Coordinates of C-alpha atoms in Angstrom, one line a residue:
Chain A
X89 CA 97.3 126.6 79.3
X90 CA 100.7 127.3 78.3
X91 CA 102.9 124.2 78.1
X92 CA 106.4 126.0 77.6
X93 CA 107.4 128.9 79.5
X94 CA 109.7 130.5 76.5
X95 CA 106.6 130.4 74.4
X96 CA 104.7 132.7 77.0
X97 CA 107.6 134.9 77.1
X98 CA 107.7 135.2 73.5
X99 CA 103.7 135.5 73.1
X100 CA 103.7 138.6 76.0
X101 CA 107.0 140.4 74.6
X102 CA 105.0 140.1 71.4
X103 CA 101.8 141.5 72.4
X104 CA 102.9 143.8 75.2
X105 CA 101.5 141.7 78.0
X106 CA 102.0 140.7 81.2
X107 CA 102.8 137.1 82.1
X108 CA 99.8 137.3 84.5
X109 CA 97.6 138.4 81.5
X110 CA 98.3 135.6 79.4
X111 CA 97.9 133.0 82.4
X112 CA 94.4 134.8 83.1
X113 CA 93.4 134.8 79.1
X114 CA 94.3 131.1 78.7
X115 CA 92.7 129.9 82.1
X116 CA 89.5 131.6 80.7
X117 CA 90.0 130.0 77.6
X118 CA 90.4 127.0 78.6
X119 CA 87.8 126.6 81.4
X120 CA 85.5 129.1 80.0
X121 CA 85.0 130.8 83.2
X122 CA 85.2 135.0 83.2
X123 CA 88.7 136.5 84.5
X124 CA 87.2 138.4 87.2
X125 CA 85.7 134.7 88.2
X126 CA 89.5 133.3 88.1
X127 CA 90.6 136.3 89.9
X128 CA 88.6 135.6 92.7
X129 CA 89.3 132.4 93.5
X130 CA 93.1 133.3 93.6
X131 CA 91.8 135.9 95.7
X132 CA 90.1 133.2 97.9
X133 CA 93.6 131.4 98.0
X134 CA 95.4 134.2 99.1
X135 CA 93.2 135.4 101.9
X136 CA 93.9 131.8 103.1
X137 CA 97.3 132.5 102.4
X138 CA 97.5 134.9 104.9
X139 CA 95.6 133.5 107.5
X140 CA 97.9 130.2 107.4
X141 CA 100.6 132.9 107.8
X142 CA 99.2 134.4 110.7
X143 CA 97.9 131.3 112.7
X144 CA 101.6 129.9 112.2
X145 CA 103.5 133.2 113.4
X146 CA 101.4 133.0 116.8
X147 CA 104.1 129.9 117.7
X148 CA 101.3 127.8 119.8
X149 CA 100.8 125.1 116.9
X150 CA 102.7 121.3 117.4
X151 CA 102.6 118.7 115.2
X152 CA 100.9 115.4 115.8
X153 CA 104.8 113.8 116.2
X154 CA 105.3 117.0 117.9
X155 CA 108.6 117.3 115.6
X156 CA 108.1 121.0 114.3
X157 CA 106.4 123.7 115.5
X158 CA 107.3 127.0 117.4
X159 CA 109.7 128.0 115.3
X160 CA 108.3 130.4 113.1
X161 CA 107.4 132.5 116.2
X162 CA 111.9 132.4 117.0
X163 CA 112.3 134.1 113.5
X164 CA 109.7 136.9 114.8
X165 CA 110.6 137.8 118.6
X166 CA 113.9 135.4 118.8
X167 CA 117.5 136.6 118.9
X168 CA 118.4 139.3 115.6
X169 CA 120.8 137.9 113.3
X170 CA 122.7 139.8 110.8
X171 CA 119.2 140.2 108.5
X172 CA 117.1 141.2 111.0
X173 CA 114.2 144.0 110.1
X174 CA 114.9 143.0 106.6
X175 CA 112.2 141.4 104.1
X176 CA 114.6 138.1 104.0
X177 CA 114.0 137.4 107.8
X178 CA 110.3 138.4 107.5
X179 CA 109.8 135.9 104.4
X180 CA 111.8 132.9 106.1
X181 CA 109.1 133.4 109.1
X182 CA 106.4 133.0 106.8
X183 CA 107.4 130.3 105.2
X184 CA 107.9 128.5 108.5
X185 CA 104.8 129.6 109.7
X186 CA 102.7 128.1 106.6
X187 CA 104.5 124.9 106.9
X188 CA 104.0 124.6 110.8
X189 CA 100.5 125.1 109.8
X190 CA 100.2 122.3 107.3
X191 CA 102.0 120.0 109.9
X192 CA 99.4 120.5 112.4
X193 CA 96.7 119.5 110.3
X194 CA 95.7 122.8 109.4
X195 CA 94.0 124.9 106.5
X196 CA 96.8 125.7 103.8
X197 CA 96.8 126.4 100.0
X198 CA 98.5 124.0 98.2
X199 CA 100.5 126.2 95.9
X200 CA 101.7 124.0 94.0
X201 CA 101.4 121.2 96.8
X202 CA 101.1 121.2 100.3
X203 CA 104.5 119.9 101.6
X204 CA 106.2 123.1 99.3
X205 CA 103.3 125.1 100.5
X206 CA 104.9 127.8 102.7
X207 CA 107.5 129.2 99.5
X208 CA 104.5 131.6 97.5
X209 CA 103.0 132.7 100.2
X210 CA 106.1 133.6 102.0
X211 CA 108.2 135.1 98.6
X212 CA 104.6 137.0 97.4
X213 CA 103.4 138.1 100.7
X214 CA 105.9 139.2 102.3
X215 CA 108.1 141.4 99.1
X216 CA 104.1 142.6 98.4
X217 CA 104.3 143.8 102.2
X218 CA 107.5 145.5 101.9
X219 CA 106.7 147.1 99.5
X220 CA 102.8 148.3 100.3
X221 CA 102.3 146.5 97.3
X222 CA 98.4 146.2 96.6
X223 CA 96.2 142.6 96.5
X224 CA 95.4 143.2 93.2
X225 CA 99.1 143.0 92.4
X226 CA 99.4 139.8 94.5
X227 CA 96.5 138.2 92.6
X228 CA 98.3 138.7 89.7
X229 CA 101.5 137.2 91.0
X230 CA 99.2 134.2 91.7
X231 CA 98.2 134.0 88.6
X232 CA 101.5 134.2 87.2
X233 CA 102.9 131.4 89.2
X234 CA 100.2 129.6 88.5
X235 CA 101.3 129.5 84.6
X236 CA 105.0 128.8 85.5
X237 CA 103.3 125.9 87.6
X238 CA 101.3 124.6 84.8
X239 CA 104.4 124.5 82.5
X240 CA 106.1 122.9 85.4
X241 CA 103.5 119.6 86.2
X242 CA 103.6 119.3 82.1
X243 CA 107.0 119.5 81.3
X244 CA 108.5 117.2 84.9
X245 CA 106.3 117.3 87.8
X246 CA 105.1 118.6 91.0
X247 CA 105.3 115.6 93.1
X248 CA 108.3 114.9 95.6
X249 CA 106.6 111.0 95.1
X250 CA 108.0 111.2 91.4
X251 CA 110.7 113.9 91.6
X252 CA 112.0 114.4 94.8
X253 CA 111.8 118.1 96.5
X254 CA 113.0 119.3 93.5
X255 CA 109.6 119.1 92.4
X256 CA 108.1 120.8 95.2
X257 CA 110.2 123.4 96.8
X258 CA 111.8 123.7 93.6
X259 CA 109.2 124.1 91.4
X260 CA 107.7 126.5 94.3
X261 CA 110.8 128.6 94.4
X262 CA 110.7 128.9 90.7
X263 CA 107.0 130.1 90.5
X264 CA 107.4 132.6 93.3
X265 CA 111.1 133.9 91.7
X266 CA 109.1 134.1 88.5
X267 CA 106.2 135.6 90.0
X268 CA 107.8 138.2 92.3
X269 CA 109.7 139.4 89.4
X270 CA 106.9 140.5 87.6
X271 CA 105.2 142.0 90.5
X272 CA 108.5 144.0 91.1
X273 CA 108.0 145.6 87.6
X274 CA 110.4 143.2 85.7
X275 CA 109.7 142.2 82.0
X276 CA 108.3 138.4 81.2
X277 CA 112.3 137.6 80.0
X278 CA 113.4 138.6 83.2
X279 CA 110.8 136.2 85.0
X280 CA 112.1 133.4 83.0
X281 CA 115.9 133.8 84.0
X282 CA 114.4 134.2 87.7
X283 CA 112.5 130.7 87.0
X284 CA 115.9 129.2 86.0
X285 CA 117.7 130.5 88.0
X286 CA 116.1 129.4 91.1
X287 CA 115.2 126.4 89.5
X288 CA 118.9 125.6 88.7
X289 CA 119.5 125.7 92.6
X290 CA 116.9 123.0 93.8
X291 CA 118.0 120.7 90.7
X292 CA 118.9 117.5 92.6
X293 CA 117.1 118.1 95.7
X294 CA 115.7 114.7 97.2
X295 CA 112.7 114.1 98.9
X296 CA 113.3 112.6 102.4
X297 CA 111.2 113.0 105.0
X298 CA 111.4 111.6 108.5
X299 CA 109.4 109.0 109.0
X300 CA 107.4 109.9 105.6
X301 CA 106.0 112.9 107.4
X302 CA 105.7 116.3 106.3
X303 CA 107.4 117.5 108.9
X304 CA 111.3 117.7 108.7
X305 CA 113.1 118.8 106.9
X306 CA 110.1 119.9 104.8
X307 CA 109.2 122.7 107.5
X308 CA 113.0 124.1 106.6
X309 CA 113.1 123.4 103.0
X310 CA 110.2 126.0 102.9
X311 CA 112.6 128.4 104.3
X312 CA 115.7 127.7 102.0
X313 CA 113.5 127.3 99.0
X314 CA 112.4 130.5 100.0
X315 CA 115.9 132.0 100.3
X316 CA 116.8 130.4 96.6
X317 CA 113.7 132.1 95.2
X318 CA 114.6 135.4 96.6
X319 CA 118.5 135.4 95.5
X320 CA 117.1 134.5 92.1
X321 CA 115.0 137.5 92.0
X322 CA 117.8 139.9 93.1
X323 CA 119.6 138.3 90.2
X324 CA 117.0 138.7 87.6
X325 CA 116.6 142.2 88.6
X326 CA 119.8 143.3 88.4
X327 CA 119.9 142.3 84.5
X328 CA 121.5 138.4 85.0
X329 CA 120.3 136.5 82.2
X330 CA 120.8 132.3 83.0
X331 CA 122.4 131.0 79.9
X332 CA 119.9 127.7 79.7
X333 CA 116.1 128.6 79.5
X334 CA 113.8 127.8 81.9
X335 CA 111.8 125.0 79.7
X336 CA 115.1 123.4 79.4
X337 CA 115.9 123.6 83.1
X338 CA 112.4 122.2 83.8
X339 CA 113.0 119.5 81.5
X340 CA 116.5 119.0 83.5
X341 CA 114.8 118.6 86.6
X342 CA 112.3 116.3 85.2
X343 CA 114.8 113.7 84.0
X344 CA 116.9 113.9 87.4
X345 CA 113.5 113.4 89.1
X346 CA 113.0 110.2 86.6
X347 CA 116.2 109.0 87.4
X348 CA 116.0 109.6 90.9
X349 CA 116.5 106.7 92.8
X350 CA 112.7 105.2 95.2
X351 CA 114.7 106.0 98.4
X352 CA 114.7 109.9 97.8
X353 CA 111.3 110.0 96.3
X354 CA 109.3 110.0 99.7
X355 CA 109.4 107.3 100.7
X356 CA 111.4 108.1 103.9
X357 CA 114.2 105.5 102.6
X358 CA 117.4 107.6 102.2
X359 CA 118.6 110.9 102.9
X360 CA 118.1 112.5 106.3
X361 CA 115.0 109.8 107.0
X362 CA 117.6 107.1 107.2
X363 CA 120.0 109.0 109.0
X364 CA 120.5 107.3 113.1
X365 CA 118.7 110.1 114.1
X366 CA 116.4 110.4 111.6
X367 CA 115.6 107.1 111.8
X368 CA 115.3 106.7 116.0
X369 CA 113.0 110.0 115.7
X370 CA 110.7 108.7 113.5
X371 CA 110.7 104.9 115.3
X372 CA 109.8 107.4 118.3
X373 CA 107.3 109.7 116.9
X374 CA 105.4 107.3 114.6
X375 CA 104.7 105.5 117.6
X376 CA 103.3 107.9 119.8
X377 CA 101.0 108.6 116.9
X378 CA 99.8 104.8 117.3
X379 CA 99.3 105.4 120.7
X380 CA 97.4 109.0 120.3
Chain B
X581 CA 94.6 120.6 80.4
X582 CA 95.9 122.2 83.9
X583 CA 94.4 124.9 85.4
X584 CA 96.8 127.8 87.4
X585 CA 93.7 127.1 90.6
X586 CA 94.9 123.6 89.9
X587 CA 98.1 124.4 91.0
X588 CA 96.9 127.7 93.5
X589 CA 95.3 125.0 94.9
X590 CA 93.2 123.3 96.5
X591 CA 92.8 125.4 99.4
X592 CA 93.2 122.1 101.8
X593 CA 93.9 120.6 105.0
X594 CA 97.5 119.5 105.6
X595 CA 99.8 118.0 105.5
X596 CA 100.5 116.6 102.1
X597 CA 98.7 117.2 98.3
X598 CA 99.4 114.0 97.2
X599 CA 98.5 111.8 100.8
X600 CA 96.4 113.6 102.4
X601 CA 94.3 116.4 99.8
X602 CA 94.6 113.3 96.6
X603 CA 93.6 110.7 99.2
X604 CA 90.5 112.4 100.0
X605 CA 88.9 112.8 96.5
X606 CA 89.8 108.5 95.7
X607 CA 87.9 108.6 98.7
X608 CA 85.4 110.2 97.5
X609 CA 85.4 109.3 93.9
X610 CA 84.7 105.7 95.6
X611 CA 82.1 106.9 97.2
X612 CA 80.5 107.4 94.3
X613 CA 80.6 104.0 93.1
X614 CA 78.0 102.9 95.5
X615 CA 75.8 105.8 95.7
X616 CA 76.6 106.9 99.1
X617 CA 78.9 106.6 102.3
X618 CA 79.8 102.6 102.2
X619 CA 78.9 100.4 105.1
X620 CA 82.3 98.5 104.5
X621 CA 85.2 99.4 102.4
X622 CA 88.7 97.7 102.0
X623 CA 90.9 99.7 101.2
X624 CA 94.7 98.5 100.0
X625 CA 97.6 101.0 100.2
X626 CA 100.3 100.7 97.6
X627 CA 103.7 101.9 97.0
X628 CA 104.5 105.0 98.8
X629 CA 100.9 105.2 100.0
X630 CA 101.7 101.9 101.6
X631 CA 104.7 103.2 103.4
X632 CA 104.2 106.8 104.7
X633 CA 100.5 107.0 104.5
X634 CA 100.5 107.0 108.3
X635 CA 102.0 109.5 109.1
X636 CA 100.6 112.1 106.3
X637 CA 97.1 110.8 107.4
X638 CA 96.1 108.9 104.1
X639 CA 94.1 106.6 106.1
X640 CA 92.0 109.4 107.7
X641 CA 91.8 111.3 104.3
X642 CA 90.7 108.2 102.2
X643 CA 88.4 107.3 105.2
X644 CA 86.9 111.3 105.2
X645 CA 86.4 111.2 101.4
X646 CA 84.6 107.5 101.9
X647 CA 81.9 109.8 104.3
X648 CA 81.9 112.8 101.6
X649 CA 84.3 115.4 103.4
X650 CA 86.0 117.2 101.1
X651 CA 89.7 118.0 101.4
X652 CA 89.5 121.4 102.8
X653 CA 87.0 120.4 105.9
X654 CA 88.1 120.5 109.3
X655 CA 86.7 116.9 109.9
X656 CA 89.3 115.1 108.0
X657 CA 91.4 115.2 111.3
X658 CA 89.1 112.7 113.0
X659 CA 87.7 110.9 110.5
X660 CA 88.7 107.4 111.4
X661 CA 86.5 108.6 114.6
X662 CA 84.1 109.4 112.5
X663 CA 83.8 106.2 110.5
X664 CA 83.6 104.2 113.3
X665 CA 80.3 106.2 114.6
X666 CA 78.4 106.4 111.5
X667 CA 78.5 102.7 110.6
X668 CA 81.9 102.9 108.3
X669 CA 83.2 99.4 108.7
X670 CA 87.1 100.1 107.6
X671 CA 89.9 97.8 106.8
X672 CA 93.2 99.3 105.5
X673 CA 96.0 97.0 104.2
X674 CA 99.5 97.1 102.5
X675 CA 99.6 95.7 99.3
X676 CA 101.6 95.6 96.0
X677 CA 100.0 96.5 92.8
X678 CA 102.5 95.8 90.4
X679 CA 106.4 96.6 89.7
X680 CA 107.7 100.6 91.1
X681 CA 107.9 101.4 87.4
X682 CA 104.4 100.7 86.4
X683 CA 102.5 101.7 88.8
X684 CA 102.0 104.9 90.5
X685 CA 103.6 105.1 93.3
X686 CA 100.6 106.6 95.7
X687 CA 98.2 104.0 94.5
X688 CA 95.2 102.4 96.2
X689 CA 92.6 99.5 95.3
X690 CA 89.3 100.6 97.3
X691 CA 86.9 98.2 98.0
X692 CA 83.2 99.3 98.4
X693 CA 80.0 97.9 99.7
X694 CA 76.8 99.8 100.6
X695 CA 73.2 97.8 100.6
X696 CA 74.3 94.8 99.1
X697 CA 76.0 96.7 96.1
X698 CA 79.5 96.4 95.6
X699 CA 82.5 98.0 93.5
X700 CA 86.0 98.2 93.3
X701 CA 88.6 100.8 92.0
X702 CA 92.0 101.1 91.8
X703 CA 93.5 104.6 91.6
X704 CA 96.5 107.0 91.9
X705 CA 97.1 110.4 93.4
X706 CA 99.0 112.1 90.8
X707 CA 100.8 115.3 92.3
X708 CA 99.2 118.3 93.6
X709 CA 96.0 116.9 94.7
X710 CA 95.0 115.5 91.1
X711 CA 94.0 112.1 90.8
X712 CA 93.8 109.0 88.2
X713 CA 91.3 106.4 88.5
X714 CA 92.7 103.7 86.1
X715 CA 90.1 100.1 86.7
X716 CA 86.4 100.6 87.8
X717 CA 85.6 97.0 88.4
X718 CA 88.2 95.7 86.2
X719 CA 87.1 97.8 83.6
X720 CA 90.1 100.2 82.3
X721 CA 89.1 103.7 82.7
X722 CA 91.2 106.9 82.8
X723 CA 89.1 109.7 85.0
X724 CA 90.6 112.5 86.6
X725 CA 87.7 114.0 88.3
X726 CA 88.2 117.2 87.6
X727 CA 84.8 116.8 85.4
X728 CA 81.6 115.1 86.1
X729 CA 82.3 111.9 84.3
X730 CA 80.4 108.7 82.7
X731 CA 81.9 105.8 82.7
X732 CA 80.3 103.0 80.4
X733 CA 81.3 99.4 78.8
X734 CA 79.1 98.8 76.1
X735 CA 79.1 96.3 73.1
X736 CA 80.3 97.5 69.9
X737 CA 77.3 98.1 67.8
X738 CA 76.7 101.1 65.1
X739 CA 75.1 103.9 66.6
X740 CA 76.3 103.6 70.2
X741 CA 77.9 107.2 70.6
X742 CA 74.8 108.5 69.1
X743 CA 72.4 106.9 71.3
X744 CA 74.4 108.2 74.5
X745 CA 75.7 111.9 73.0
X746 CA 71.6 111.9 72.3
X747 CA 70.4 110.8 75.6
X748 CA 72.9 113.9 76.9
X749 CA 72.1 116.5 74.9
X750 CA 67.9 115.7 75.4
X751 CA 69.2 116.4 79.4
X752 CA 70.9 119.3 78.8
X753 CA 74.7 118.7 79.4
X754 CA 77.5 119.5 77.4
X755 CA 80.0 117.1 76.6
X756 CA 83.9 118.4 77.4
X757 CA 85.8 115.5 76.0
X758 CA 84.7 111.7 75.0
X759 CA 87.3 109.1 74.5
X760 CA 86.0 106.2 72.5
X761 CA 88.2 102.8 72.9
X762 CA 88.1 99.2 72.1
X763 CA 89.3 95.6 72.5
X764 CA 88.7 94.2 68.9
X765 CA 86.4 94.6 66.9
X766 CA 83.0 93.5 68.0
X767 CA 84.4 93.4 71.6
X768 CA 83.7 95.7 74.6
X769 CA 83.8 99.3 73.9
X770 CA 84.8 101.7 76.6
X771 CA 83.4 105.1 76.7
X772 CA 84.7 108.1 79.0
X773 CA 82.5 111.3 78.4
X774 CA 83.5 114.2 80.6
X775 CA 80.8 116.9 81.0
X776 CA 80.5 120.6 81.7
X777 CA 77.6 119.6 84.1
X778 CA 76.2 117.0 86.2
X779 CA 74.0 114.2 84.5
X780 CA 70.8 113.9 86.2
X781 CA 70.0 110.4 87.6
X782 CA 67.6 109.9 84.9
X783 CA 70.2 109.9 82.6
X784 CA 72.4 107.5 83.9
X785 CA 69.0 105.2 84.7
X786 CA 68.6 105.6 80.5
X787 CA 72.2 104.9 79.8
X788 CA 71.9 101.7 82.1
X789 CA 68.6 100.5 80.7
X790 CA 70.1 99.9 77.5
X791 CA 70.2 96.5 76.5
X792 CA 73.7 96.9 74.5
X793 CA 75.3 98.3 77.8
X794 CA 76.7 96.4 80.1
X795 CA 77.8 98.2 82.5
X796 CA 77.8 102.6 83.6
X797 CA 78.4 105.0 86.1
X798 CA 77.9 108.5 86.5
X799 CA 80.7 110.1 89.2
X800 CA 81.2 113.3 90.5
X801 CA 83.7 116.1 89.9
X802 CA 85.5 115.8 93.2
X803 CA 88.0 118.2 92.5
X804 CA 87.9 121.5 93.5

């Protein structure tokens, strides 16, 4: 599998290939299993995709802390807001909806974990819906991310434990903007500037969960990463090229996520977890779980 | 190598990759160690594993990979439950492993015992659901499970990669990687052969019956 994502770029532009081709030739490659093989399993994981999405949207699921939950459901029948019967609303739904899922112990895909779960499914899904787009095309997208992923976990990493969210959200706002692009009919350059540019607005982004459970703010984050990822797409299609390339914003985020201090790396010691409230809710919660 | 259904994927129960998903396949990596679901196991939480495994339901995971669910089953929800009806005789504990910056910080050291047979491995859960087992019995190993793997400490005598790469090949198995290591010369030699396909037990009965080899195991893929 690739290990840089400007050598990808340069290997399709070359060839006059898809991003998605390339990920599906070198996953072959490497694992010696046949493309149509590969393209079933991703098939596999988007059918589940969609079925997290659905079983979240129907708004009955609670968390074991009972800290999220039911609010998925508010972005489909609540109150409009000014984005209403858009695809933004309709993707920030999903997203919720996954990650409700994953909080109640359900089946997700872990794409490219679980806690940054409800960003692909959310980005792909739901511009793939808007636009009658086919499976086939969302396979592909799959794949696609996959290979941004890959470059991703070798290049930094893909673990809030060792980079903060900016290695989960982040990295899963960067494969869907990436992803999305090329299902939108942009060129594998353009999915590289959509990479760094939505990778450029996560850089930083601390891991801090209440009480150490995926729960909050990781439901939300899901929802902003997925907003990130979609301005980055608008960007990349409209022709705006990010100055630094995406290996090298990967890289960044790698060394901030080295840097980072123990607190923000999941460990529910800083950030929002340490917060009064953040802090009583969890005290709260964590013991009802005891008690469960 | 990563694979892209590495990272679209696993297809798993929540709520975390690393706690809950990479939890499950120590589990049941350990599990292997004794040739079955353990009748006791200790198992000591490190690091962020030690701190938040709670609430992302490490201990249930690690205790649902100890009785051979796999991270996407249903089960994993109640497996503590589970354990204590089938005979699973669990302890979990906080420990420290070593300094933050040399150790992983979702490690575990997972204790094992099953018909008087006993092992113990230490382990991390690496990002994404992957894992790292790093000491089988004090033995330093580096197996990711993401291939059926045999583990082997062997003394370091001409001929020994032979001898095994033989024994595969006359069972049929292809070797994907072997990584060769030693102490000193003349010391232990450590041998981590990665295969396209499971060994069959004969194979790891030959390996064992070797009078040069002190010690082997044959473990499963657990990844997906």
């Amino acid at each position: 599998m690739y290990t840089s994502l400007n050598a990808a770029i340069t290997d399709a532009e070359a060839r006059g290939l898809r991003l998605s081709e390339l990920a599906l030739e070198a996953e072959s490659l490497d694992q010696g299993r046949a493309v149509a093989d590969i393209r079933d399993a991703l098939g596999r994981a988007l059918a589940v995709m969609r079925e997290a999405v659905a079983r979240g949207a129907a708004g009955d699921l609670r968390s074991a802390s009972g800290l999220v939950g039911g609010d998925a459901a508010k972005l489909r029948d609540g109150p409009a807001g000014p984005l209403s019967g858009t695809p933004f609303r309709d993707v920030l739904m999903r997203a919720l909806a996954v990650q409700e899922v994953n909080a109640a112990m359900g089946v997700i895909v872990a794409a490219p974990t679980a806690g940054g779960a409800g960003v692909l499914p959310a980005v792909l899904t739901g511009l793939a819906d808007a636009r009658g787009l086919s499976d086939d095309k969302l396979i592909d997208a799959l794949a696609t991310a996959g290979l941004i992923g890959a470059v991703i976990a070798e290049r930094a990493s893909l673990s809030g434990a060792e980079g903060g969210c900016q290695a989960e959200t982040g990295a899963a706002a960067g494969m869907a903007a990436g992803a999305a692009v090329e299902m939108l009919g942009g060129t594998p350059s353009q999915c590289g500037h959509a990479v760094a540019l939505a990778q450029q607005g996560t850089l930083g982004l601390v891991c801090d969960p209440l009480g150490g459970l995926v729960e909050l703010p990781c439901v939300f984050r899901n929802a902003t990463g997925s907003a990130i990822a979609l301005a980055a797409i608008e960007m990349a299609l409209a022709g705006i090229e990010f100055a630094i390339p995406a290996d090298e914003v990967i890289d960044t985020m790698g060394q901030i996520g080295r840097e980072m201090d123990v607190r923000y790396r999941e460990t529910a010691g800083g950030g929002l977890a340490a917060t009064p409230t953040g802090r009583r809710l969890a005290r709260e919660r964590l013991y009802q779980l005891k008690r469960q | 190598m990563v694979s892209i259904l590495d990272i679209i994927g696993p297809v798993m129960v929540g709520p975390s990759s690393s706690h809950t998903a990479g939890a499950c396949r120590l589990g049941l990596l350990a599990r292997n160690l004794v040739g079955g679901t353990p009748q006791r196991a200790r198992i000591e939480l490190h690091g962020s594993f030690a701190r938040t495994g709670e609430g992302h339901g490490t201990d249930k995971a690690i205790a649902g990979g100890l009785l051979g669910f796999r991270p996407d089953d249903d089960r994993l929800r109640t497996a503590l439950e589970i354990a204590e009806r089938e005979g699973l005789d669990y302890a979990f504990e906080k420990t420290k492993l070593g300094e933050e910056n040399e150790v992983h910080p979702n490690s575990v050291r997972i204790t094992v015992e099953r018909d008087g047979r006993s092992s113990v491995m230490v382990g991390s859960s690496i990002g994404a659901g992957r894992i790292l087992v790093n000491e089988i019995d004090g033995f330093p190993v580096e197996v990711h499970a993401d291939h059926h793997t045999i583990v082997l400490v062997a003394e370091d005598i001409r001929g020994s990669i032979a001898r095994i790469t033989t024994l595969l090949a006359d069972d049929g198995v292809n070797i994907a990687t072997i990584r060769v290591s030693r102490r000193r010369r003349g010391g232990d030699a450590f041998m981590v052969i990665e295969l396209d396909e499971p060994p069959g037990d004969n194979v790891r009965d030959h390996i064992r019956a070797l009078d040069w080899v002190r010690w082997a195991f044959a473990l499963e893929k657990v990844n997906a």
